[in-house]
Amino acid sequence: SDLSRLSEIDKSLAVFCMATYGEGDPTDNAQDFYDWLQEADADLSGLRFAVFGLGNKTYEHFNAMGKYVDKRLEELGAQRIFELGLGDDDGNLEEDFITWREQFWPAVCEHFGVEATGEESSIRQYELVVHTDVNMNKVYMGEMGRLKSYENQKPSTPCLSGSWPVLAGRLASLKSLMVLVFHLLSSCSHARYESGDHVAVYPANDSSLVNQIGEILGTNLDTIMSLNNLDEESNKKHPFPCPTSYRTALTYYLDITNPPRTNVLYELAQYATDAGEQERLRKMASSAAEGKALYLSWVVEARRNILAILQDMPSLRPPIDHLCELLPRLQARYYSIASSSKVHPNAIHICAVAVEYETKTGRLNRGVATNWLKNKIPNENGNNSLVPMYVRKSQFRLPFKPSTPVIMIGPGTGIAPFIGFIQERAWLKQQGKEVGETVLYYGCRREREDYLYREELARFRQEGVLTQLNVAFSRDQAEKVYVQHLLKKNKENIWKLVNEGNAHIYVCGDARNMARDVQNVFYEIVAEFGNMSQPQAMDYVKKLMTKGRYSLDVWS
């Protein structure tokens, strides 16, 4: 609402960094702005702006939000100072931004008739305050929202503070596949979910990584401190909840496992006492081709996290408070819910694969959330652990009429939401409702090693809830067989369900290859049986998506 008044400030400029989520949607914190832009008839003629979009090319609606905001602001009379930048997270988002920024500043200087000094300076955003005499009840211990929110739940936070015990984790087969059941605490009764929703889990970093960072930097990790914003006008008072200890910050609030971005390396370079190491860090943070290549090979491809960088650069010993200021926040991890609230009103099921791999430097890297969850699985004593999480609503929904057929395609852990769907269809059938055909296409590598929910699916099939169970085992024979091959094999049946039965299609899992390959098969089926050209078939499938009859829940 203040945008139209920005012109009152001399030489003002608004820069919009717009991420795209899901099927070309705005992120949660941009939803109100997006709604306002769509309805607004404001006159933004005095506004000068530039937009940088954050997207991922593996998704169909690449950078839809960035493109929309750039176009809409101009339509409302605002003046574009520099062209739209399109960052691609499938490549190197950081690099795309730096390339855009390098041309952005000269354009800004030219527009406003100012000269750039050409000097990049390092300015701290926060100042360190160490608390020697502090009431421990006022110290954050890992809470995401209110202080002590894990101890006294309030319905006002959408279970952002909700800690739910892991009830009955069971390791499905040997291949680090987990099926976890979270029992909702009674104080979290407001955390209602529907089949197809996601659950966000707030994980914690491995304590051994945290301890090693503390040792390398020679720090007492239990020091209680605050990082206070030097800009008193800023809404963001601290980079993470403060006061807290370095141990808590590195465990619950900061991302210490992902390869650091180039801006972090640039800021850290000043602390390397060895000239060669300092130059190497500066080079990797530069926009020179040689520097970009070095960053890609030495940091990204070698999967070096901040600990590995400190280990491999013995002269680099930054103050821990500046490191905590620079590291990004540890993000919640989202999982598709693998249960139906009609059948399990007080529990949420998820399935996940514990990520573990060896890097090019011979280090063992582990997925933060999956390994943290793995350690939460109750032992023989049955001791329950608490997991902070909340439910995120999704557009991935069963058809309103139970009699509508559904075609579900979900290889690997992409099967998760469909277990909830099938449970719900079984429940509807028990209630005496007429339930349409329920068809599943599932895939995994080997039948004996990683066939998730084998017994449950066999039971559903036997009971007639699951009309068809089509499973592709990609590694059990000479030629690889994937779900898209099975779809092709049953193309006549698929077309009949879609064309005559008005079936709803659901795809869940890998966006990069599977979702795209499946969509291409649907184009082929529609073209062949609907007697259409390729462009017409593509348009037909796009219309199914618009009508909510072809839904995607995919990740890359």
Coordinates of C-alpha atoms in Angstrom, one line a residue:
S1 CA 0.0 0.0 0.0
D2 CA 3.0 2.3 0.4
L3 CA 4.4 1.6 -3.1
S4 CA 2.7 4.5 -4.7
R5 CA 4.2 6.9 -2.1
L6 CA 7.8 5.8 -2.7
S7 CA 8.1 8.5 -5.4
E8 CA 8.0 11.0 -2.5
I9 CA 11.5 9.9 -1.5
D10 CA 14.1 11.5 -3.7
K11 CA 16.1 9.0 -5.9
S12 CA 14.2 6.0 -4.4
L13 CA 14.4 2.5 -6.0
A14 CA 12.6 -0.7 -5.1
V15 CA 14.2 -4.0 -5.9
F16 CA 12.0 -7.1 -5.8
C17 CA 13.5 -10.6 -5.3
M18 CA 10.7 -12.9 -6.2
A19 CA 10.8 -16.7 -5.7
T20 CA 8.4 -19.0 -7.4
Y21 CA 6.9 -21.9 -5.6
G22 CA 4.8 -24.9 -6.7
E23 CA 3.0 -24.5 -10.0
G24 CA 4.0 -20.9 -10.6
D25 CA 2.7 -19.7 -7.3
P26 CA 3.9 -16.9 -4.9
T27 CA 5.7 -17.9 -1.7
D28 CA 3.6 -17.6 1.5
N29 CA 5.1 -14.2 2.4
A30 CA 4.4 -12.8 -1.1
Q31 CA 0.8 -14.0 -1.3
D32 CA -0.8 -10.8 0.0
F33 CA 1.4 -8.7 -2.3
Y34 CA 0.5 -10.9 -5.3
D35 CA -3.3 -10.6 -4.5
W36 CA -2.9 -6.9 -4.2
L37 CA -1.1 -6.6 -7.5
Q38 CA -3.8 -8.6 -9.3
E39 CA -6.6 -6.4 -8.0
A40 CA -4.7 -3.1 -7.8
D41 CA -5.6 -0.1 -9.9
A42 CA -3.0 2.0 -8.2
D43 CA -1.0 4.6 -10.1
L44 CA 2.7 3.6 -9.6
S45 CA 4.0 6.2 -12.1
G46 CA 6.7 7.6 -9.7
L47 CA 8.0 4.2 -8.7
R48 CA 11.4 3.0 -10.1
F49 CA 12.0 -0.7 -9.8
A50 CA 14.0 -3.8 -10.8
V51 CA 13.1 -7.4 -10.3
F52 CA 15.3 -10.5 -9.8
G53 CA 13.4 -13.9 -10.0
L54 CA 14.5 -17.0 -8.2
G55 CA 13.3 -20.2 -10.0
N56 CA 14.2 -23.6 -11.2
K57 CA 14.2 -24.7 -14.9
T58 CA 13.1 -28.2 -14.0
Y59 CA 9.7 -26.8 -13.2
E60 CA 7.2 -25.9 -16.0
H61 CA 6.4 -22.4 -14.7
F62 CA 10.0 -21.2 -14.5
N63 CA 10.2 -17.9 -12.6
A64 CA 6.5 -17.2 -13.1
M65 CA 6.4 -14.8 -10.1
G66 CA 9.4 -12.8 -11.2
K67 CA 8.0 -12.4 -14.7
Y68 CA 4.6 -11.5 -13.4
V69 CA 5.8 -8.8 -11.0
D70 CA 8.1 -7.3 -13.6
K71 CA 5.3 -7.0 -16.1
R72 CA 2.5 -5.9 -13.7
L73 CA 4.5 -3.1 -12.1
E74 CA 5.1 -1.7 -15.6
E75 CA 1.4 -2.0 -16.4
L76 CA 0.7 0.1 -13.3
G77 CA 2.9 2.9 -14.5
A78 CA 6.2 2.1 -12.7
Q79 CA 9.5 2.6 -14.4
R80 CA 11.9 -0.3 -14.9
I81 CA 15.5 0.8 -14.1
F82 CA 17.0 -2.5 -15.1
E83 CA 15.9 -5.7 -17.0
L84 CA 14.4 -8.7 -15.2
G85 CA 17.0 -11.1 -13.9
L86 CA 16.1 -14.9 -14.0
G87 CA 18.0 -17.1 -11.5
D88 CA 18.0 -20.8 -12.1
D89 CA 18.5 -23.0 -9.0
D90 CA 18.9 -26.1 -11.3
G91 CA 22.2 -24.4 -12.4
N92 CA 23.9 -21.9 -10.0
L93 CA 21.4 -19.4 -8.6
E94 CA 24.2 -17.4 -6.9
E95 CA 26.2 -17.1 -10.1
D96 CA 23.1 -15.9 -12.0
F97 CA 22.5 -13.3 -9.3
I98 CA 26.1 -12.0 -9.3
T99 CA 26.1 -11.7 -13.1
W100 CA 22.8 -9.8 -13.0
R101 CA 24.0 -7.6 -10.1
E102 CA 27.2 -6.6 -12.0
Q103 CA 25.2 -5.0 -14.7
F104 CA 22.5 -3.7 -12.4
W105 CA 24.8 -1.3 -10.4
P106 CA 26.1 0.6 -13.5
A107 CA 22.6 0.9 -14.8
V108 CA 21.5 2.4 -11.4
C109 CA 24.4 4.8 -11.3
E110 CA 23.7 5.9 -14.9
H111 CA 20.0 6.5 -14.1
F112 CA 20.6 8.5 -11.0
G113 CA 23.7 10.3 -12.4
V114 CA 26.0 9.0 -9.6
E115 CA 29.5 7.5 -9.7
A116 CA 30.4 4.1 -8.2
T117 CA 33.5 4.3 -6.0
G118 CA 34.5 0.8 -7.3
E119 CA 35.3 -0.3 -3.8
E120 CA 33.5 -3.2 -2.2
S121 CA 33.5 -2.9 1.5
S122 CA 32.7 -5.4 4.2
I123 CA 30.1 -4.0 6.6
R124 CA 28.9 -6.0 9.6
Q125 CA 25.1 -6.0 10.0
Y126 CA 25.0 -7.2 13.6
E127 CA 27.0 -6.4 16.7
L128 CA 27.9 -9.1 19.2
V129 CA 26.7 -8.8 22.8
V130 CA 27.9 -11.5 25.2
H131 CA 25.7 -12.1 28.3
T132 CA 27.6 -13.0 31.4
D133 CA 24.7 -12.6 33.8
V134 CA 21.5 -13.8 32.2
N135 CA 18.3 -15.4 33.3
M136 CA 18.3 -18.8 31.6
N137 CA 14.5 -18.7 31.3
K138 CA 15.0 -15.8 28.8
V139 CA 17.4 -17.8 26.6
Y140 CA 16.3 -19.5 23.4
M141 CA 17.0 -23.3 23.4
G142 CA 16.0 -24.0 19.8
E143 CA 12.4 -22.7 19.6
M144 CA 11.3 -21.3 16.3
G145 CA 8.6 -19.0 17.5
R146 CA 7.9 -17.8 21.0
L147 CA 10.3 -18.4 23.9
K148 CA 9.3 -21.6 25.7
S149 CA 6.8 -22.4 22.9
Y150 CA 7.7 -26.1 23.0
E151 CA 6.7 -26.3 26.7
N152 CA 3.4 -24.4 26.5
Q153 CA 1.6 -24.9 23.3
K154 CA -0.7 -22.2 21.9
P155 CA -3.2 -22.7 19.1
S156 CA -2.3 -19.3 17.7
T157 CA 0.9 -20.7 16.2
P158 CA -0.1 -23.2 13.5
C159 CA 1.9 -25.9 15.3
L160 CA 5.0 -24.0 14.4
S161 CA 5.8 -24.7 18.0
G162 CA 4.1 -28.1 17.9
S163 CA 6.4 -30.9 19.2
W164 CA 4.9 -34.3 18.4
P165 CA 6.3 -37.6 19.6
V166 CA 7.5 -40.0 17.0
L167 CA 5.3 -42.9 17.9
A168 CA 6.2 -45.9 15.9
G169 CA 9.1 -45.3 13.5
R170 CA 9.8 -48.5 11.6
L171 CA 12.7 -48.9 9.2
A172 CA 11.1 -50.4 6.0
S173 CA 13.6 -52.9 4.6
L174 CA 17.3 -52.4 4.8
K175 CA 17.9 -49.5 2.4
S176 CA 17.5 -46.6 4.9
L177 CA 13.9 -46.2 4.0
M178 CA 11.8 -45.0 6.9
V179 CA 8.1 -45.0 7.6
L180 CA 7.5 -42.7 10.6
V181 CA 4.4 -42.1 12.6
F182 CA 4.0 -38.8 14.5
H183 CA 1.4 -38.8 17.3
L184 CA -0.1 -35.4 17.8
L185 CA 0.1 -34.0 21.3
S186 CA -3.4 -33.1 22.7
S187 CA -2.1 -29.4 22.8
C188 CA -1.6 -29.6 19.1
S189 CA -5.2 -30.6 18.3
H190 CA -5.5 -27.6 16.1
A191 CA -3.0 -29.1 13.6
R192 CA -5.6 -30.6 11.4
Y193 CA -4.6 -32.1 8.1
E194 CA -6.2 -33.5 4.9
S195 CA -4.9 -36.2 2.6
G196 CA -2.3 -34.5 0.2
D197 CA -1.1 -31.9 2.7
H198 CA 2.6 -31.5 3.6
V199 CA 4.2 -31.6 7.0
A200 CA 7.1 -29.3 7.8
V201 CA 9.7 -30.7 10.2
Y202 CA 12.3 -28.5 11.9
P203 CA 15.4 -30.6 12.2
A204 CA 18.7 -30.2 14.1
N205 CA 22.3 -30.4 12.9
D206 CA 24.5 -33.3 13.9
S207 CA 26.1 -32.5 17.3
S208 CA 29.5 -33.8 16.2
L209 CA 29.6 -31.3 13.3
V210 CA 28.7 -28.5 15.8
N211 CA 31.4 -29.6 18.2
Q212 CA 34.1 -29.8 15.5
I213 CA 33.3 -26.2 14.4
G214 CA 33.6 -25.1 18.0
E215 CA 37.0 -26.9 18.4
I216 CA 38.4 -25.5 15.2
L217 CA 37.5 -21.9 16.1
G218 CA 38.6 -22.4 19.7
T219 CA 35.2 -21.2 21.1
N220 CA 33.2 -22.0 24.2
L221 CA 30.0 -23.0 22.4
D222 CA 27.9 -22.5 25.6
T223 CA 28.6 -18.8 25.7
I224 CA 25.2 -16.9 25.8
M225 CA 25.1 -14.1 23.3
S226 CA 22.9 -11.9 21.1
L227 CA 23.6 -10.6 17.6
N228 CA 21.8 -7.2 17.5
N229 CA 21.0 -5.4 14.2
L230 CA 23.1 -2.2 13.9
D231 CA 20.2 -0.6 11.9
E232 CA 17.7 0.3 14.7
E233 CA 15.0 0.9 12.1
S234 CA 15.1 -2.6 10.8
N235 CA 12.2 -5.0 11.5
K236 CA 14.8 -7.8 11.8
K237 CA 16.4 -7.3 15.1
H238 CA 18.4 -10.5 15.1
P239 CA 19.5 -13.1 12.4
F240 CA 18.0 -15.8 14.6
P241 CA 16.2 -16.0 18.0
C242 CA 18.4 -14.3 20.6
P243 CA 19.7 -14.4 23.3
T244 CA 21.0 -18.0 22.7
S245 CA 24.2 -19.9 22.8
Y246 CA 26.5 -20.6 19.9
R247 CA 25.8 -24.3 20.3
T248 CA 22.0 -23.7 20.0
A249 CA 22.5 -21.4 17.0
L250 CA 24.7 -23.9 15.1
T251 CA 22.4 -26.8 16.1
Y252 CA 18.9 -25.4 15.4
Y253 CA 19.1 -22.1 13.6
L254 CA 22.0 -22.2 11.1
D255 CA 22.7 -24.2 7.9
I256 CA 26.1 -25.8 8.4
T257 CA 25.8 -28.7 5.9
N258 CA 25.2 -27.0 2.6
P259 CA 28.1 -25.6 0.6
P260 CA 28.4 -21.9 1.5
R261 CA 27.4 -19.3 -1.1
T262 CA 30.0 -17.1 -2.6
N263 CA 29.1 -14.0 -0.5
V264 CA 30.0 -16.0 2.6
L265 CA 33.4 -16.9 1.1
Y266 CA 34.0 -13.2 0.2
E267 CA 33.3 -12.0 3.8
L268 CA 35.4 -14.8 5.3
A269 CA 38.4 -14.2 3.1
Q270 CA 39.6 -11.3 5.3
Y271 CA 40.2 -13.7 8.2
A272 CA 42.6 -16.1 6.3
T273 CA 46.1 -15.2 7.4
D274 CA 47.7 -17.2 4.6
A275 CA 47.9 -15.0 1.4
G276 CA 47.3 -18.0 -0.9
E277 CA 44.1 -19.1 1.0
Q278 CA 42.8 -15.5 1.1
E279 CA 43.4 -15.1 -2.7
R280 CA 41.7 -18.5 -3.3
L281 CA 38.6 -17.5 -1.3
R282 CA 38.4 -14.0 -3.1
K283 CA 38.8 -15.7 -6.5
M284 CA 35.9 -18.1 -5.8
A285 CA 33.7 -15.2 -4.8
S286 CA 34.6 -13.2 -7.9
S287 CA 32.7 -13.2 -11.2
A288 CA 35.7 -14.1 -13.2
A289 CA 35.3 -17.3 -15.3
E290 CA 38.3 -18.9 -13.5
G291 CA 36.8 -18.1 -10.1
K292 CA 33.4 -19.4 -11.0
A293 CA 34.9 -22.7 -12.2
L294 CA 37.0 -23.0 -9.0
Y295 CA 33.9 -22.4 -6.8
L296 CA 31.9 -25.0 -8.8
S297 CA 34.6 -27.7 -8.6
W298 CA 36.1 -27.0 -5.1
V299 CA 32.9 -26.1 -3.2
V300 CA 29.8 -27.2 -5.0
E301 CA 30.8 -30.4 -6.7
A302 CA 33.0 -31.5 -3.8
R303 CA 30.1 -30.7 -1.5
R304 CA 32.3 -28.9 1.0
N305 CA 30.3 -27.5 3.9
I306 CA 31.7 -24.8 6.2
L307 CA 33.4 -27.3 8.4
A308 CA 35.2 -28.9 5.5
I309 CA 36.3 -25.5 4.3
L310 CA 37.7 -24.6 7.7
Q311 CA 39.5 -28.0 7.8
D312 CA 41.0 -27.6 4.4
M313 CA 42.1 -24.0 5.0
P314 CA 44.1 -24.1 8.2
S315 CA 44.7 -20.3 8.3
L316 CA 41.0 -19.4 8.0
R317 CA 39.8 -18.8 11.5
P318 CA 37.0 -16.3 11.5
P319 CA 35.4 -15.0 14.7
I320 CA 32.4 -17.3 15.5
D321 CA 30.0 -14.4 15.8
H322 CA 30.7 -13.2 12.2
L323 CA 30.4 -16.8 11.0
C324 CA 27.0 -17.1 12.7
E325 CA 25.9 -13.8 11.1
L326 CA 26.9 -15.0 7.6
L327 CA 25.5 -18.5 7.6
P328 CA 21.9 -18.9 6.2
R329 CA 19.1 -20.1 8.4
L330 CA 18.4 -23.8 8.7
Q331 CA 15.2 -24.4 6.8
A332 CA 12.3 -26.7 7.6
R333 CA 12.0 -29.8 5.5
Y334 CA 8.7 -30.7 3.9
Y335 CA 7.3 -34.2 3.5
S336 CA 4.1 -35.3 1.8
I337 CA 1.8 -36.8 4.4
A338 CA 1.3 -40.6 3.9
S339 CA -1.9 -41.0 5.9
S340 CA -5.6 -40.0 5.9
S341 CA -7.0 -37.9 8.7
K342 CA -10.2 -39.8 8.4
V343 CA -8.4 -43.0 9.4
H344 CA -5.7 -41.5 11.6
P345 CA -7.1 -38.3 13.1
N346 CA -4.4 -38.0 15.8
A347 CA -1.4 -39.1 13.8
I348 CA 0.7 -38.1 10.8
H349 CA 2.6 -40.6 8.8
I350 CA 5.6 -39.8 6.5
C351 CA 8.0 -41.9 4.6
A352 CA 11.6 -40.8 3.8
V353 CA 15.0 -42.1 2.7
A354 CA 17.9 -41.4 5.0
V355 CA 20.4 -39.6 2.8
E356 CA 24.1 -40.5 3.1
Y357 CA 26.9 -40.2 0.5
E358 CA 30.6 -39.9 0.1
T359 CA 32.0 -36.7 -1.3
K360 CA 34.9 -36.3 -3.7
T361 CA 37.1 -35.4 -0.8
G362 CA 36.3 -38.7 0.9
R363 CA 34.1 -37.2 3.6
L364 CA 30.7 -38.8 4.6
N365 CA 27.9 -36.3 4.2
R366 CA 24.5 -37.1 5.8
G367 CA 21.1 -35.5 5.1
V368 CA 20.2 -33.2 8.1
A369 CA 16.5 -34.1 8.6
T370 CA 16.4 -37.7 7.5
N371 CA 19.3 -38.7 9.8
W372 CA 18.0 -36.7 12.6
L373 CA 14.6 -38.4 12.2
K374 CA 16.3 -41.8 12.0
N375 CA 17.8 -41.2 15.4
K376 CA 14.3 -40.3 16.8
I377 CA 12.9 -43.8 16.1
P378 CA 11.9 -45.3 19.5
N379 CA 14.2 -48.0 20.8
E380 CA 13.0 -51.2 22.6
N381 CA 12.4 -49.1 25.7
G382 CA 9.8 -47.3 23.7
N383 CA 11.0 -43.8 24.7
N384 CA 9.2 -41.3 22.6
S385 CA 11.0 -38.2 21.1
L386 CA 9.5 -34.9 20.3
V387 CA 9.6 -33.4 16.8
P388 CA 8.7 -29.7 16.1
M389 CA 6.5 -29.4 13.0
Y390 CA 3.5 -27.9 11.4
V391 CA 1.1 -28.7 8.6
R392 CA 1.2 -26.9 5.3
K393 CA -2.0 -27.0 3.2
S394 CA -1.7 -28.2 -0.4
Q395 CA -3.7 -28.1 -3.6
F396 CA -3.1 -31.9 -4.0
R397 CA -6.7 -33.1 -3.2
L398 CA -8.9 -36.1 -4.0
P399 CA -11.8 -35.4 -6.3
F400 CA -14.9 -34.0 -4.5
K401 CA -17.0 -36.9 -5.8
P402 CA -15.7 -40.3 -4.5
S403 CA -17.1 -42.0 -7.7
T404 CA -14.5 -40.1 -9.8
P405 CA -11.7 -42.4 -11.0
V406 CA -8.1 -41.5 -9.9
I407 CA -4.8 -42.3 -11.6
M408 CA -1.9 -42.0 -9.1
I409 CA 1.7 -42.0 -10.3
G410 CA 4.4 -42.0 -7.6
P411 CA 7.7 -43.8 -7.8
G412 CA 9.9 -44.0 -4.7
T413 CA 8.8 -41.9 -1.8
G414 CA 6.5 -40.2 -4.3
I415 CA 4.0 -42.9 -3.1
A416 CA 3.5 -41.0 0.2
P417 CA 0.4 -38.9 -0.5
F418 CA -1.2 -41.9 -2.4
I419 CA -1.2 -44.1 0.7
G420 CA -3.3 -41.3 2.3
F421 CA -5.5 -41.2 -0.8
I422 CA -6.0 -45.0 -0.8
Q423 CA -6.7 -45.1 3.0
E424 CA -9.4 -42.4 2.4
R425 CA -11.0 -44.2 -0.5
A426 CA -11.1 -47.4 1.6
W427 CA -12.8 -45.4 4.5
L428 CA -15.3 -43.9 2.0
K429 CA -16.1 -47.4 0.7
Q430 CA -16.7 -48.5 4.3
Q431 CA -19.1 -45.6 4.8
G432 CA -21.2 -47.1 1.9
K433 CA -20.1 -44.5 -0.7
E434 CA -19.7 -45.4 -4.3
V435 CA -15.9 -45.2 -5.0
G436 CA -14.6 -44.9 -8.5
E437 CA -11.6 -46.8 -10.0
T438 CA -8.4 -46.3 -7.9
V439 CA -5.3 -46.9 -10.1
L440 CA -1.7 -46.7 -8.8
Y441 CA 1.6 -46.7 -10.8
Y442 CA 4.5 -47.2 -8.4
G443 CA 8.2 -47.7 -9.1
C444 CA 11.3 -48.6 -7.2
R445 CA 14.7 -50.1 -8.0
R446 CA 14.4 -53.6 -6.7
E447 CA 11.4 -55.5 -5.5
R448 CA 13.2 -57.2 -2.6
E449 CA 15.1 -54.2 -1.4
D450 CA 13.0 -51.0 -1.6
Y451 CA 9.4 -51.8 -2.3
L452 CA 7.6 -49.4 0.1
Y453 CA 4.2 -50.4 1.6
R454 CA 4.3 -53.8 -0.1
E455 CA 2.0 -55.5 2.4
E456 CA -0.5 -52.5 2.7
L457 CA -0.8 -52.2 -1.1
A458 CA -1.3 -56.0 -1.5
R459 CA -4.1 -55.8 1.1
F460 CA -5.8 -52.8 -0.5
R461 CA -5.6 -54.7 -3.9
Q462 CA -7.1 -57.8 -2.3
E463 CA -9.9 -55.7 -0.7
G464 CA -10.7 -54.2 -4.1
V465 CA -10.1 -50.6 -2.9
L466 CA -7.1 -50.5 -5.3
T467 CA -8.5 -51.4 -8.7
Q468 CA -5.1 -51.6 -10.4
L469 CA -1.6 -51.9 -8.9
N470 CA 1.1 -51.4 -11.5
V471 CA 4.7 -51.6 -10.2
A472 CA 7.9 -50.9 -12.2
F473 CA 11.1 -52.4 -10.8
S474 CA 13.8 -50.5 -12.7
R475 CA 16.8 -52.7 -11.8
D476 CA 15.3 -56.2 -11.7
Q477 CA 15.9 -56.9 -15.4
A478 CA 18.4 -56.0 -18.1
E479 CA 16.4 -53.0 -19.5
K480 CA 15.3 -50.4 -17.0
V481 CA 11.6 -50.2 -16.6
Y482 CA 10.0 -47.0 -15.2
V483 CA 6.4 -45.9 -14.4
Q484 CA 6.2 -44.1 -17.8
H485 CA 6.8 -47.5 -19.6
L486 CA 3.9 -49.0 -17.7
L487 CA 1.7 -46.0 -18.6
K488 CA 2.5 -46.6 -22.3
K489 CA 1.7 -50.3 -22.0
N490 CA -1.8 -49.5 -20.6
K491 CA -2.4 -46.4 -22.8
E492 CA -5.9 -47.6 -24.0
N493 CA -7.1 -48.0 -20.4
I494 CA -5.6 -44.7 -19.4
W495 CA -7.4 -42.8 -22.2
K496 CA -10.7 -44.5 -21.4
L497 CA -10.4 -43.4 -17.7
V498 CA -9.5 -39.8 -18.6
N499 CA -11.8 -39.3 -21.6
E500 CA -14.9 -41.2 -20.6
G501 CA -14.5 -41.5 -16.8
N502 CA -13.2 -37.9 -16.2
A503 CA -10.4 -39.3 -14.1
H504 CA -8.2 -37.1 -12.0
I505 CA -4.4 -37.6 -12.6
Y506 CA -1.9 -37.2 -9.8
V507 CA 1.9 -37.2 -10.1
C508 CA 4.3 -37.1 -7.1
G509 CA 8.1 -37.4 -6.9
D510 CA 11.1 -36.3 -9.0
A511 CA 10.5 -33.2 -11.1
R512 CA 13.7 -33.3 -13.2
N513 CA 13.0 -36.5 -15.1
M514 CA 10.0 -38.5 -13.9
A515 CA 7.4 -35.8 -13.9
R516 CA 8.5 -34.6 -17.3
D517 CA 8.6 -38.1 -18.8
V518 CA 5.2 -38.9 -17.5
Q519 CA 3.7 -35.7 -18.9
N520 CA 5.2 -36.6 -22.3
V521 CA 3.6 -40.0 -22.2
F522 CA 0.2 -38.3 -21.5
Y523 CA 0.8 -36.1 -24.6
E524 CA 1.4 -39.2 -26.7
I525 CA -1.7 -41.0 -25.3
V526 CA -4.0 -38.0 -25.9
A527 CA -2.6 -37.4 -29.4
E528 CA -3.0 -41.1 -30.4
F529 CA -6.5 -41.9 -29.0
G530 CA -7.9 -38.4 -29.2
N531 CA -6.8 -38.0 -32.8
M532 CA -5.0 -34.8 -32.1
S533 CA -1.8 -33.1 -33.2
Q534 CA 1.1 -32.7 -30.7
P535 CA 0.2 -29.0 -29.9
Q536 CA -3.5 -29.9 -29.5
A537 CA -2.6 -32.8 -27.2
M538 CA -0.4 -30.5 -25.1
D539 CA -3.2 -28.0 -24.9
Y540 CA -5.6 -30.8 -23.8
V541 CA -3.3 -31.8 -20.9
K542 CA -2.8 -28.1 -19.9
K543 CA -6.6 -27.7 -19.7
L544 CA -6.7 -30.8 -17.4
M545 CA -4.2 -29.0 -15.2
T546 CA -6.2 -25.7 -15.2
K547 CA -9.4 -27.7 -14.2
G548 CA -7.5 -29.4 -11.4
R549 CA -7.6 -32.8 -13.1
Y550 CA -3.9 -33.1 -13.5
S551 CA -2.1 -32.3 -10.2
L552 CA 1.6 -32.3 -9.4
D553 CA 3.5 -32.6 -6.1
V554 CA 7.1 -32.7 -7.3
W555 CA 10.5 -31.7 -6.1
S556 CA 14.0 -31.6 -7.7

